[in-house]
mmCIF file of C-alpha atoms in Angstrom:
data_model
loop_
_atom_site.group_PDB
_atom_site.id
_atom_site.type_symbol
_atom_site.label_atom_id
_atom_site.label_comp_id
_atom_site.label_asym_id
_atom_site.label_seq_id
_atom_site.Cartn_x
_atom_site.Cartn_y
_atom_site.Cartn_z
ATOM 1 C CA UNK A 1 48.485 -3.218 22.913
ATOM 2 C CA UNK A 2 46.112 -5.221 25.301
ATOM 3 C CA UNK A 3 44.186 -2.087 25.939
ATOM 4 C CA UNK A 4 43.809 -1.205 22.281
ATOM 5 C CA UNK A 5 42.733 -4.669 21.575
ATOM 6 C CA UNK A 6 39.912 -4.520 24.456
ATOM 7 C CA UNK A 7 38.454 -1.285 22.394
ATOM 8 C CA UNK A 8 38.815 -2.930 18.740
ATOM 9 C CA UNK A 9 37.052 -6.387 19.978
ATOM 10 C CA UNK A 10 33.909 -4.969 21.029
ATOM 11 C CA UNK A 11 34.366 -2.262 17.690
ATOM 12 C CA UNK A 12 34.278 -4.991 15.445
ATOM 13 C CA UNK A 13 31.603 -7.363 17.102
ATOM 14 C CA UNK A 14 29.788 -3.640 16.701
ATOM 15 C CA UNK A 15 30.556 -3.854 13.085
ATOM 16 C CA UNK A 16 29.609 -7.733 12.775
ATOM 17 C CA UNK A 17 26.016 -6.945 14.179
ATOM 18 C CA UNK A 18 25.391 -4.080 12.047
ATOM 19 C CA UNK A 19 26.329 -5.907 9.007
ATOM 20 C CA UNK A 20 24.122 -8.793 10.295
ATOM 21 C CA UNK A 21 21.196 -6.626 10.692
ATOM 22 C CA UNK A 22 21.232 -4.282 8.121
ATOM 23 C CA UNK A 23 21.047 -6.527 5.181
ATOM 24 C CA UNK A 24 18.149 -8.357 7.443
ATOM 25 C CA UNK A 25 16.217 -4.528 7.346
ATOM 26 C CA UNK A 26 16.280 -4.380 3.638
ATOM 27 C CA UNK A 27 15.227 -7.894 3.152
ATOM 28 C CA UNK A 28 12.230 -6.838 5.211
ATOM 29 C CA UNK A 29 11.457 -3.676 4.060
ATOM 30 C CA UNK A 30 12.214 -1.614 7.084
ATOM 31 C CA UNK A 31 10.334 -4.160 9.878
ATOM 32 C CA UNK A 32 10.722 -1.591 13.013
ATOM 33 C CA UNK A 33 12.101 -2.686 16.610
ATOM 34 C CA UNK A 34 8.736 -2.719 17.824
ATOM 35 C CA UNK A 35 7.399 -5.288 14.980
ATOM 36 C CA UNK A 36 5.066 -2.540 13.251
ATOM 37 C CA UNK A 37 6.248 -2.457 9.093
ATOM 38 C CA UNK A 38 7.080 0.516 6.994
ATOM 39 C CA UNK A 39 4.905 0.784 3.904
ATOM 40 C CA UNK A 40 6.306 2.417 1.170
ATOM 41 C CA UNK A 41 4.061 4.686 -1.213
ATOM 42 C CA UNK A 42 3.310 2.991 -4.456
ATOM 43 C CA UNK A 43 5.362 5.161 -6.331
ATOM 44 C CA UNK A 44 8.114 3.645 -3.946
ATOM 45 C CA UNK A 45 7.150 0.000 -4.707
ATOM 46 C CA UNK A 46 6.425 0.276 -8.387
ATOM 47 C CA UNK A 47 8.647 1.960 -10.515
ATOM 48 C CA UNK A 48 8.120 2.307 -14.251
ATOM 49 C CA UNK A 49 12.178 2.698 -15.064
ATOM 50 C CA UNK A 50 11.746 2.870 -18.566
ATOM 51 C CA UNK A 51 9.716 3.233 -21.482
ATOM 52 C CA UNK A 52 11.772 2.384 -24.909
ATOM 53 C CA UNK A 53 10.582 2.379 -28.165
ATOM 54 C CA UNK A 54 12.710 -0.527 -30.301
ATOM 55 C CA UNK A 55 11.947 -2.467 -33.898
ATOM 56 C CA UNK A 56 9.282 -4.683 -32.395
ATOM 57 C CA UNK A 57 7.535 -2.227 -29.766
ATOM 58 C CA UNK A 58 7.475 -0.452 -27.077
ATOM 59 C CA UNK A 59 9.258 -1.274 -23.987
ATOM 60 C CA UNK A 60 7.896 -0.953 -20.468
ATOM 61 C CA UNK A 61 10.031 -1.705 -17.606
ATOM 62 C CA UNK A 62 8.610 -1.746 -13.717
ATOM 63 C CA UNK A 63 11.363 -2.660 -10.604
ATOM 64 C CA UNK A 64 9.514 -3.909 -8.244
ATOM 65 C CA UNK A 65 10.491 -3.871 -4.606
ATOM 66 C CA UNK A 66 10.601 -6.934 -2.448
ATOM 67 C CA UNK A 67 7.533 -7.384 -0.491
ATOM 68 C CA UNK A 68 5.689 -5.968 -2.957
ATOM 69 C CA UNK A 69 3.301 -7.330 -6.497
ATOM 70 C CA UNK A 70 1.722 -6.092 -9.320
ATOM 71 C CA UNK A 71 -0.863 -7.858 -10.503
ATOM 72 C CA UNK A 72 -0.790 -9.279 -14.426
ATOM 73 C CA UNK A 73 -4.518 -8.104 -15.529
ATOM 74 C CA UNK A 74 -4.255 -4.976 -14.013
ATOM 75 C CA UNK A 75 -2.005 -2.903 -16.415
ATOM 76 C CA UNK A 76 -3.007 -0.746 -19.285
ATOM 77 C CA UNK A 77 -1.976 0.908 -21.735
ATOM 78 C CA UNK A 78 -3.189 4.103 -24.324
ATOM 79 C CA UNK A 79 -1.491 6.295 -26.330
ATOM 80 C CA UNK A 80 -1.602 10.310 -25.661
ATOM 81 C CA UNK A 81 0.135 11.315 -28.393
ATOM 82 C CA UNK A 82 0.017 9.565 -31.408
ATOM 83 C CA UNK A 83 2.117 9.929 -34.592
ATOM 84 C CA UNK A 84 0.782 9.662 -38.141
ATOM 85 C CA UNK A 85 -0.018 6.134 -38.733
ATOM 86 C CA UNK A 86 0.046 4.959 -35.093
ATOM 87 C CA UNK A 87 -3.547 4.068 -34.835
ATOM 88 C CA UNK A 88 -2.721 0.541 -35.381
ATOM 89 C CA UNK A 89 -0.237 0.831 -32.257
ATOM 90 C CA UNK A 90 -3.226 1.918 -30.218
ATOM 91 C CA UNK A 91 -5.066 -1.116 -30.489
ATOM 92 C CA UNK A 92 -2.548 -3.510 -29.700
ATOM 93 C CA UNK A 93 -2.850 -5.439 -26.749
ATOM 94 C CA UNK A 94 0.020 -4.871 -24.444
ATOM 95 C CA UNK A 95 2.047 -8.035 -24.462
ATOM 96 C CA UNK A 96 3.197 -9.049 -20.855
ATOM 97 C CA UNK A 97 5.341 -12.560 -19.896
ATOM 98 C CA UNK A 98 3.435 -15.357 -17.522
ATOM 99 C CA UNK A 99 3.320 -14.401 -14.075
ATOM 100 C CA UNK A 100 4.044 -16.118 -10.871
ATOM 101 C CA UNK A 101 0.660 -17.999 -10.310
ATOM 102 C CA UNK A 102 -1.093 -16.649 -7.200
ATOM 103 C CA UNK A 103 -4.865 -18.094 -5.736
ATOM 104 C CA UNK A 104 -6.944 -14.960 -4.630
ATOM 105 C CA UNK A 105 -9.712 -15.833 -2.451
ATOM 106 C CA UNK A 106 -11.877 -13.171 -4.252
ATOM 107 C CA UNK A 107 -10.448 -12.579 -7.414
ATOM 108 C CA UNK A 108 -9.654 -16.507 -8.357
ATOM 109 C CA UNK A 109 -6.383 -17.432 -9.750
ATOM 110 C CA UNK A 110 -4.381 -14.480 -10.988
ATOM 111 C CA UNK A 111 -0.676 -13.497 -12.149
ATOM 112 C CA UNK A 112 1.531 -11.282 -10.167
ATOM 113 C CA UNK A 113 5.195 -9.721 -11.082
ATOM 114 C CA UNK A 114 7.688 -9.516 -8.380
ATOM 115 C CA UNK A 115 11.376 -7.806 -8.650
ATOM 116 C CA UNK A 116 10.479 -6.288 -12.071
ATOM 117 C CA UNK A 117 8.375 -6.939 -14.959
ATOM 118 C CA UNK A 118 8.637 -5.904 -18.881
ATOM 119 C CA UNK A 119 5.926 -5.548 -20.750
ATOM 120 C CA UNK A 120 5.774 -4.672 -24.668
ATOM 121 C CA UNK A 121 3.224 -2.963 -26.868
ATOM 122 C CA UNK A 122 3.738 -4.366 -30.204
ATOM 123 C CA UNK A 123 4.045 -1.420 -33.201
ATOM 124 C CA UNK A 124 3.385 -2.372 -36.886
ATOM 125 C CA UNK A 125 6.347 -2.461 -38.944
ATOM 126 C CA UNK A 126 6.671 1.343 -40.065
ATOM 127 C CA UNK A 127 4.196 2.195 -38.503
ATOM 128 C CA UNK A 128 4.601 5.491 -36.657
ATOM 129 C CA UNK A 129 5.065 5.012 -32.541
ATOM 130 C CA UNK A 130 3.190 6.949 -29.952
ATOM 131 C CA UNK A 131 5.447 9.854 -28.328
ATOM 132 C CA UNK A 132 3.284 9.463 -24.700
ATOM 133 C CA UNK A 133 1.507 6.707 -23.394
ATOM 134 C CA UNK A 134 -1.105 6.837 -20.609
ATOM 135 C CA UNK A 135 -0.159 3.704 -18.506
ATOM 136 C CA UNK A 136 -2.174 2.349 -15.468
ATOM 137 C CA UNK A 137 -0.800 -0.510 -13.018
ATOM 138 C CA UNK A 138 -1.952 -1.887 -9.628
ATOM 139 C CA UNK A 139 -0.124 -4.237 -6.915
ATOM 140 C CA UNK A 140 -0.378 -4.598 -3.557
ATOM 141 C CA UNK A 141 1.985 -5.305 -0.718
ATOM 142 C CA UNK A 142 2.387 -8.992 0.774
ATOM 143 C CA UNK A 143 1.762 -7.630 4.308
ATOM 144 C CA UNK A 144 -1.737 -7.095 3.496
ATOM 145 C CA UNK A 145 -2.336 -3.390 1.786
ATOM 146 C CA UNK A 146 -3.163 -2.792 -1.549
ATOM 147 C CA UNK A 147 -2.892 0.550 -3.519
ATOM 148 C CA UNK A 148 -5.083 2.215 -5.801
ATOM 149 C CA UNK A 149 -4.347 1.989 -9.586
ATOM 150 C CA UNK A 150 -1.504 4.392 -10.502
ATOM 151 C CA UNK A 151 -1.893 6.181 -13.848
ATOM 152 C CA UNK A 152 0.917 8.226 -14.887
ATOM 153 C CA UNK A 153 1.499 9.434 -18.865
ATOM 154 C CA UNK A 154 5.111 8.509 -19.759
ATOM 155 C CA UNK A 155 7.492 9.824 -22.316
ATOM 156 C CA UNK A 156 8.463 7.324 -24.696
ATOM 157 C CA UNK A 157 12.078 7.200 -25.627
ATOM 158 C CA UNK A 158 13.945 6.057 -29.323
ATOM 159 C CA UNK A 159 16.476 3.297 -28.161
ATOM 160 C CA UNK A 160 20.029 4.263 -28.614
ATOM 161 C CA UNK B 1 49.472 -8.671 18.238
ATOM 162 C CA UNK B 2 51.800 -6.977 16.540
ATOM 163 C CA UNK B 3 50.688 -3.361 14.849
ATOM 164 C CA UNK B 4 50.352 -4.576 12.061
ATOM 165 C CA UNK B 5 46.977 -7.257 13.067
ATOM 166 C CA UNK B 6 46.036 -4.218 15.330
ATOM 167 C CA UNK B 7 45.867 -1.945 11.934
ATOM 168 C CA UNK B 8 44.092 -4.850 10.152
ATOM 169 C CA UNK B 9 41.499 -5.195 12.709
ATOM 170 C CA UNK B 10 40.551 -1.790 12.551
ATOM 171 C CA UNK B 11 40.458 -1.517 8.951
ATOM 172 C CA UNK B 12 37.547 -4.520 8.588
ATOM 173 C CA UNK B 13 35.783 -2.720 11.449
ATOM 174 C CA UNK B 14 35.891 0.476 9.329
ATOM 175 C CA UNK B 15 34.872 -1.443 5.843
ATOM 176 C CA UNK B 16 32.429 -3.482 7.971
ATOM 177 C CA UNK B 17 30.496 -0.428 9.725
ATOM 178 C CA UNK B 18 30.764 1.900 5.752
ATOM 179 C CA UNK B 19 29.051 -1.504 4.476
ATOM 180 C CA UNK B 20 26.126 -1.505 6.962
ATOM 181 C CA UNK B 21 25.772 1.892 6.996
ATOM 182 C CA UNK B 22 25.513 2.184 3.264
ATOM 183 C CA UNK B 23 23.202 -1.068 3.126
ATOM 184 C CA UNK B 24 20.895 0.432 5.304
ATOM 185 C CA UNK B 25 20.731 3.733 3.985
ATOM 186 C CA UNK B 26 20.152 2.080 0.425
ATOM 187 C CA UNK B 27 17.323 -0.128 2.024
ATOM 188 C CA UNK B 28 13.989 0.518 0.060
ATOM 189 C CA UNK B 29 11.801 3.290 1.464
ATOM 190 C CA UNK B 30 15.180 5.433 2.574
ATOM 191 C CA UNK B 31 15.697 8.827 1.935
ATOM 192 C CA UNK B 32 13.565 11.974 0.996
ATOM 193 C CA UNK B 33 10.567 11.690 2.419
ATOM 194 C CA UNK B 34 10.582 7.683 2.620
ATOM 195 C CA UNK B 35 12.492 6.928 5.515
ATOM 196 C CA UNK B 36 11.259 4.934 8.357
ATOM 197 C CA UNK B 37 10.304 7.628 10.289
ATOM 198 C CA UNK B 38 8.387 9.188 7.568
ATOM 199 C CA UNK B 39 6.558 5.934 5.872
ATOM 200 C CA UNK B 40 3.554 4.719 6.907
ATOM 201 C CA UNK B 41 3.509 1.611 9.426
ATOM 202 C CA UNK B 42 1.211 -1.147 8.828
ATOM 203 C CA UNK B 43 -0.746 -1.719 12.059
ATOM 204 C CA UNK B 44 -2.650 -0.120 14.458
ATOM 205 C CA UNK B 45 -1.394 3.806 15.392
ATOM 206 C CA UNK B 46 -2.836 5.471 18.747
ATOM 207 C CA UNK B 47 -3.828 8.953 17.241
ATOM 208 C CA UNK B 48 -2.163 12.185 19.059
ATOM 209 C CA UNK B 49 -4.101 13.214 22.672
ATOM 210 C CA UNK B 50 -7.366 14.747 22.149
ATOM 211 C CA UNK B 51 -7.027 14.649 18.151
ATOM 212 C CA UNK B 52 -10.538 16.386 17.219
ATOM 213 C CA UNK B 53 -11.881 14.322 13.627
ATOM 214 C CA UNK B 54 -12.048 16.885 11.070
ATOM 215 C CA UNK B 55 -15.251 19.024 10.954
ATOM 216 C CA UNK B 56 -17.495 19.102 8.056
ATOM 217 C CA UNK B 57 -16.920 15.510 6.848
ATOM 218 C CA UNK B 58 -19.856 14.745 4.123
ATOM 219 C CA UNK B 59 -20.609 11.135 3.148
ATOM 220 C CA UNK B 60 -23.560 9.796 0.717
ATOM 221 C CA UNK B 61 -24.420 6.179 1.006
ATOM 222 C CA UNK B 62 -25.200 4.238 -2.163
ATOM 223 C CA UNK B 63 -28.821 5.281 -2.315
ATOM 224 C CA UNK B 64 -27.310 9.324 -2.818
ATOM 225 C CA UNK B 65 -28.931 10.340 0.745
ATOM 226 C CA UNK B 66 -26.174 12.653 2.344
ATOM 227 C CA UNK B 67 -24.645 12.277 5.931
ATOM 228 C CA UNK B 68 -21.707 13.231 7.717
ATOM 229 C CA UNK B 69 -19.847 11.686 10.400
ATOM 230 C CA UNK B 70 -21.812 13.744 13.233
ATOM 231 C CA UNK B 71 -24.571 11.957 12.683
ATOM 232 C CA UNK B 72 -22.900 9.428 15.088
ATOM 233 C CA UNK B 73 -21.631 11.667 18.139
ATOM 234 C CA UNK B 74 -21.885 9.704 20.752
ATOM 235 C CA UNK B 75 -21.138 6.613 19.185
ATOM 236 C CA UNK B 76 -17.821 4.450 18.937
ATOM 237 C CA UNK B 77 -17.201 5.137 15.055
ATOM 238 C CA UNK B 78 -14.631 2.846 13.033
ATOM 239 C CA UNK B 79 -14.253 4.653 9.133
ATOM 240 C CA UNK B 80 -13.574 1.886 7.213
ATOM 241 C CA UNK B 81 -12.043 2.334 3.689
ATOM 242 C CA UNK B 82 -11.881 0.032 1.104
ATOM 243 C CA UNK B 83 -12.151 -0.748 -2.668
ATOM 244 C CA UNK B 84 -13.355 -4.003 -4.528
ATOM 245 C CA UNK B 85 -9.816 -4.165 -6.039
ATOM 246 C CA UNK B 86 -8.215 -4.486 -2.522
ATOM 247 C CA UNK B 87 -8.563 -8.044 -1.367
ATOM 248 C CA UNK B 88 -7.486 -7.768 2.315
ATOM 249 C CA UNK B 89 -10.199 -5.080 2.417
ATOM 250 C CA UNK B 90 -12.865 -7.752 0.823
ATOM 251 C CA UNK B 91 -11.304 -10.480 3.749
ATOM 252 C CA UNK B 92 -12.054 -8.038 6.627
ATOM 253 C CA UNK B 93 -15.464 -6.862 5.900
ATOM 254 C CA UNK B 94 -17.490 -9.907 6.729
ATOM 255 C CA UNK B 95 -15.588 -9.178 10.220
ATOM 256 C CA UNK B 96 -16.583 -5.869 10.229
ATOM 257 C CA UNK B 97 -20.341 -6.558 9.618
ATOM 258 C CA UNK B 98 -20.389 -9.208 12.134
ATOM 259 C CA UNK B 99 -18.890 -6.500 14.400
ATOM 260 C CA UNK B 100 -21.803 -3.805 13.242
ATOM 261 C CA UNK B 101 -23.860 -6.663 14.141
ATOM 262 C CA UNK B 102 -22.507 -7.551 17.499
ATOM 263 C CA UNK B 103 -22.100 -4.541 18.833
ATOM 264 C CA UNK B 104 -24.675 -1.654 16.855
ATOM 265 C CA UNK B 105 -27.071 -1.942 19.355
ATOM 266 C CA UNK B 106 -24.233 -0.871 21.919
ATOM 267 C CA UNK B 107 -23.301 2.542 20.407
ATOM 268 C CA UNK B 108 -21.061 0.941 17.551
ATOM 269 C CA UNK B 109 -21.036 2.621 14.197
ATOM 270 C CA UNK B 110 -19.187 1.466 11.497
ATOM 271 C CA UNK B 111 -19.050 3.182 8.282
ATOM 272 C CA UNK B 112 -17.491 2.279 4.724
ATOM 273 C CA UNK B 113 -16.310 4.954 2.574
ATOM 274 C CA UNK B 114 -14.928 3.106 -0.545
ATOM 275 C CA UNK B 115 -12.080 4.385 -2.905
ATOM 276 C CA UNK B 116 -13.473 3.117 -5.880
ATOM 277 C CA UNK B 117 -15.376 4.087 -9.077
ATOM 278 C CA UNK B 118 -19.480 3.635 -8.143
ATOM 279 C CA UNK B 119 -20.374 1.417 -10.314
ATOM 280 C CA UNK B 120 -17.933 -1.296 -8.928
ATOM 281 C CA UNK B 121 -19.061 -0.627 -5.622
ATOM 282 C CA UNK B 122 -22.724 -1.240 -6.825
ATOM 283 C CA UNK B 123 -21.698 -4.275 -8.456
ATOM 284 C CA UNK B 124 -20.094 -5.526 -5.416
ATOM 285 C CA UNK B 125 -22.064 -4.366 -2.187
ATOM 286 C CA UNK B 126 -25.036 -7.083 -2.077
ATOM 287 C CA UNK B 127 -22.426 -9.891 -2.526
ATOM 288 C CA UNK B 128 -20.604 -8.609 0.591
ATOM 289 C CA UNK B 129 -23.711 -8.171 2.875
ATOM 290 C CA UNK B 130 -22.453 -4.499 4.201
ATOM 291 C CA UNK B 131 -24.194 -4.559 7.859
ATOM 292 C CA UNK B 132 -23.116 -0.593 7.869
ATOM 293 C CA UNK B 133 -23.519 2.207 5.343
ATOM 294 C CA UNK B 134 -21.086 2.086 3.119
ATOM 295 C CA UNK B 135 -20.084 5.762 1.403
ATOM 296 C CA UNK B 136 -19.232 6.453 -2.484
ATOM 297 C CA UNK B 137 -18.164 9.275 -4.429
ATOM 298 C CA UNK B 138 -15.489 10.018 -7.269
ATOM 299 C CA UNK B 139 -12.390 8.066 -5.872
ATOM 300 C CA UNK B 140 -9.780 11.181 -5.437
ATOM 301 C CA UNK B 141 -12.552 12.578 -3.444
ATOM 302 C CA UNK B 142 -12.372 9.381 -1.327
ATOM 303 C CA UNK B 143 -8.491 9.440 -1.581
ATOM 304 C CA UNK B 144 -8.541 13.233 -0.389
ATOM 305 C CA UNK B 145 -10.837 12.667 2.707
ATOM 306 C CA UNK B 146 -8.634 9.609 3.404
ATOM 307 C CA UNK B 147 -5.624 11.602 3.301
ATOM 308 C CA UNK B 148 -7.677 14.432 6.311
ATOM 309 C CA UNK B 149 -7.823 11.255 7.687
ATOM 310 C CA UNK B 150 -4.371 10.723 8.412
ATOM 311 C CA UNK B 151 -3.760 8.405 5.213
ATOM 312 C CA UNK B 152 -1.654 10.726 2.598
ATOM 313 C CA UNK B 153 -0.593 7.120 0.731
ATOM 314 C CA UNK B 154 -3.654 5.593 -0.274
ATOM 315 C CA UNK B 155 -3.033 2.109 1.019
ATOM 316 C CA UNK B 156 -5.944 0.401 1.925
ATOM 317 C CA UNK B 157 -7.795 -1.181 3.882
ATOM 318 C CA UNK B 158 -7.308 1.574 6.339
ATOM 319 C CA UNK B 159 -9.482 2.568 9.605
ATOM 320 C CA UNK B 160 -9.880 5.777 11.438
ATOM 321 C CA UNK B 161 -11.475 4.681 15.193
ATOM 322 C CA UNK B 162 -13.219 7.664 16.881
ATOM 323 C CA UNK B 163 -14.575 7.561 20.447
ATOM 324 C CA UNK B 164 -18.094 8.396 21.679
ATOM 325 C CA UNK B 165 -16.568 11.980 22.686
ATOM 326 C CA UNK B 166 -15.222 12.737 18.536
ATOM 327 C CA UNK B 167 -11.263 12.506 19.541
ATOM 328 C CA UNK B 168 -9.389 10.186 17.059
ATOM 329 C CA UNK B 169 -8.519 7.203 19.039
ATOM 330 C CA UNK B 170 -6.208 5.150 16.614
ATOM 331 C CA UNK B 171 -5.461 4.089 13.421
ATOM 332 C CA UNK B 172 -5.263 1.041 11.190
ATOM 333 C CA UNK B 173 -2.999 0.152 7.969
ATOM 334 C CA UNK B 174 -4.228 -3.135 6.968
ATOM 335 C CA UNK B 175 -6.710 -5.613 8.322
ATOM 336 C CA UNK B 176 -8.018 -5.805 11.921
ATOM 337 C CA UNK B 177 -8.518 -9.017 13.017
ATOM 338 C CA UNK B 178 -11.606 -10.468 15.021
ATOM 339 C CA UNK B 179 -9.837 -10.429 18.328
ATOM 340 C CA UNK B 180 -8.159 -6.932 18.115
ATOM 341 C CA UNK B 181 -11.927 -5.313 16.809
ATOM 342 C CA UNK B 182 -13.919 -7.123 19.886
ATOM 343 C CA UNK B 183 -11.265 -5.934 22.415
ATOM 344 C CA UNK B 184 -11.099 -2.421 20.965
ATOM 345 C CA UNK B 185 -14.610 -2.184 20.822
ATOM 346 C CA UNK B 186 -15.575 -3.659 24.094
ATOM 347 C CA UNK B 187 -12.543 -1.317 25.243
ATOM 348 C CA UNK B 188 -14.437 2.083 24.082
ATOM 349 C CA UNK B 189 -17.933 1.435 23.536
ATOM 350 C CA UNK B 190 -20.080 4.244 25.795
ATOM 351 C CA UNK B 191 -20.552 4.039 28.838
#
């Protein structure tokens, strides 16, 4: 019994330090050994999870992964395929919540989104909804890269 | 300790080691083609032995007048990239000119190429007092050279540092600071 207890003690300190560490990795987005960071691509940080159209709008829904921003006045929005009547839908101005302030040395104060981010392009009531939308977005990550705007066209979905 | 502790311990050990695994394997940037060994690092990369630049590279500087990175055999080259949407490129060029400045006379080169649309980059270049040709052109031509460069993600800034005898020397994912430029510089300017 002494003998099996001399393997399991050092097992389970094992266990202890990869459960300490681990969590400590995907806090900090993959910080290596030698102190040099992962980046992930954009696609990586910014994902645009949804894209649902509902009574009041469309729905746009980013997850945003930690160590990572988008910034507020960099998204937009077009339609690619519009139904009858959707002109109105086109001009909207995409609708997005207050951001966490940020001061940019070069771009002045600004609004970023961390964690996620839903923004909402307002239809007209009746008013016949875009199918695709063209949507641009830009963020950067807080170790000091940015990425070029992304621009990706997006099915957009009935909600259920 | 009777069997039963024994059996105890070594369950937690097994739940403890499934829940560290699986946290790490879940960690952002894991799996196809994102894990750590496949992601870009942020910092400064020593390029492979002997790594020849690319031939053929063609640049044109804001006034349109072509050049290409042979133009500057001979020299210690630093490709800069950058874009007037990327603010930790905007904080490291006034280093980087100060650098051109420092050390041109020397056999320094810098050059800019910027991933951006030209009329930004018109808009932009007197207000940050480029000391080194910078080098436009429609942005997913910038992105594409960037990516020859050893850059397939697009993150910027991001610097390519080629020694007087054209073999890659290093790379850079982010900002150089003052200190790291003047003792990489002073490291490899020509003898």
């Amino acid at each position: 019994m002494n003998r099996l207890r001399s393997l399991l003690l050092p097992l389970s300190g094992l266990a202890l330090a990869l459960m300490a560490s681990a969590p400590a990795a995907a806090l900090d987005f993959g910080r290596k050994v030698n102190g040099a960071d992962d980046l992930l691509s954009a696609d990586q940080a910014f994902k645009l999870v949804s894209a649902i159209r509902s009574a009041d709008g469309i729905h746009l829904n980013w997850a945003i992964e930690p160590g990572y921003y988008l910034y507020r006045q960099r998204f937009h929005v077009e339609p690619v395929v519009v139904g009858e009547g959707a002109g109105a839908a086109a001009l909207a101005a995409l609708k997005l919540p207050k951001g966490e302030s940020k001061h940019d040395e070069h771009f002045g104060d600004v609004e970023i989104y961390k964690t996620q981010v839903e923004a909402v392009l307002p239809l007209a009531r009746g008013a016949a909804a875009p199918t695709q939308l063209k949507v641009r977005w830009q963020g950067c990550a807080e170790a000091g890269v940015c990425y070029p705007p992304v621009t990706r066209v997006v099915d957009v979905i009935a909600a259920p | 300790m009777s069997t039963k502790n024994t059996l105890l311990i070594a369950a937690a050990c097994a739940v403890a080691v499934a829940a560290g695994a699986g946290i790490y394997l879940l960690r952002p940037g894991a799996g196809a083609g994102g894990g750590a060994g496949d992601s870009p690092v942020i910092g400064a990369q020593p390029a492979a032995p002997n790594e020849a630049v690319p031939a053929g590279i063609q640049l044109t500087d804001l006034d349109g007048k072509a050049y290409t990175l042979d133009d500057f055999k001979g020299k210690l080259v630093i490709v800069n990239f950058w874009a007037t949407w990327c603010t930790p490129c905007l904080h490291e060029i006034p280093v980087l000119s100060a650098m051109q400045t420092r050390y041109g006379a020397k056999g320094f080169q810098l050059v800019g190429p910027a991933v951006d649309d030209l009329e930004e980059v018109k808009r932009a270049a007197p207000g940050l007092k480029f000391t080194y040709p910078v080098a436009v052109g429609e942005p997913e031509d910038m992105l594409d050279l960037m990516s020859k460069l050893g850059n397939d993600q697009g993150g910027l800034p991001f610097s390519v540092v080629i020694g007087p005898d054209g073999k890659v020397l290093e790379r850079q994912l982010g900002e150089y600071s003052e200190v790291e430029l003047v003792a990489l510089i002073e490291k490899h300017l020509p003898k």
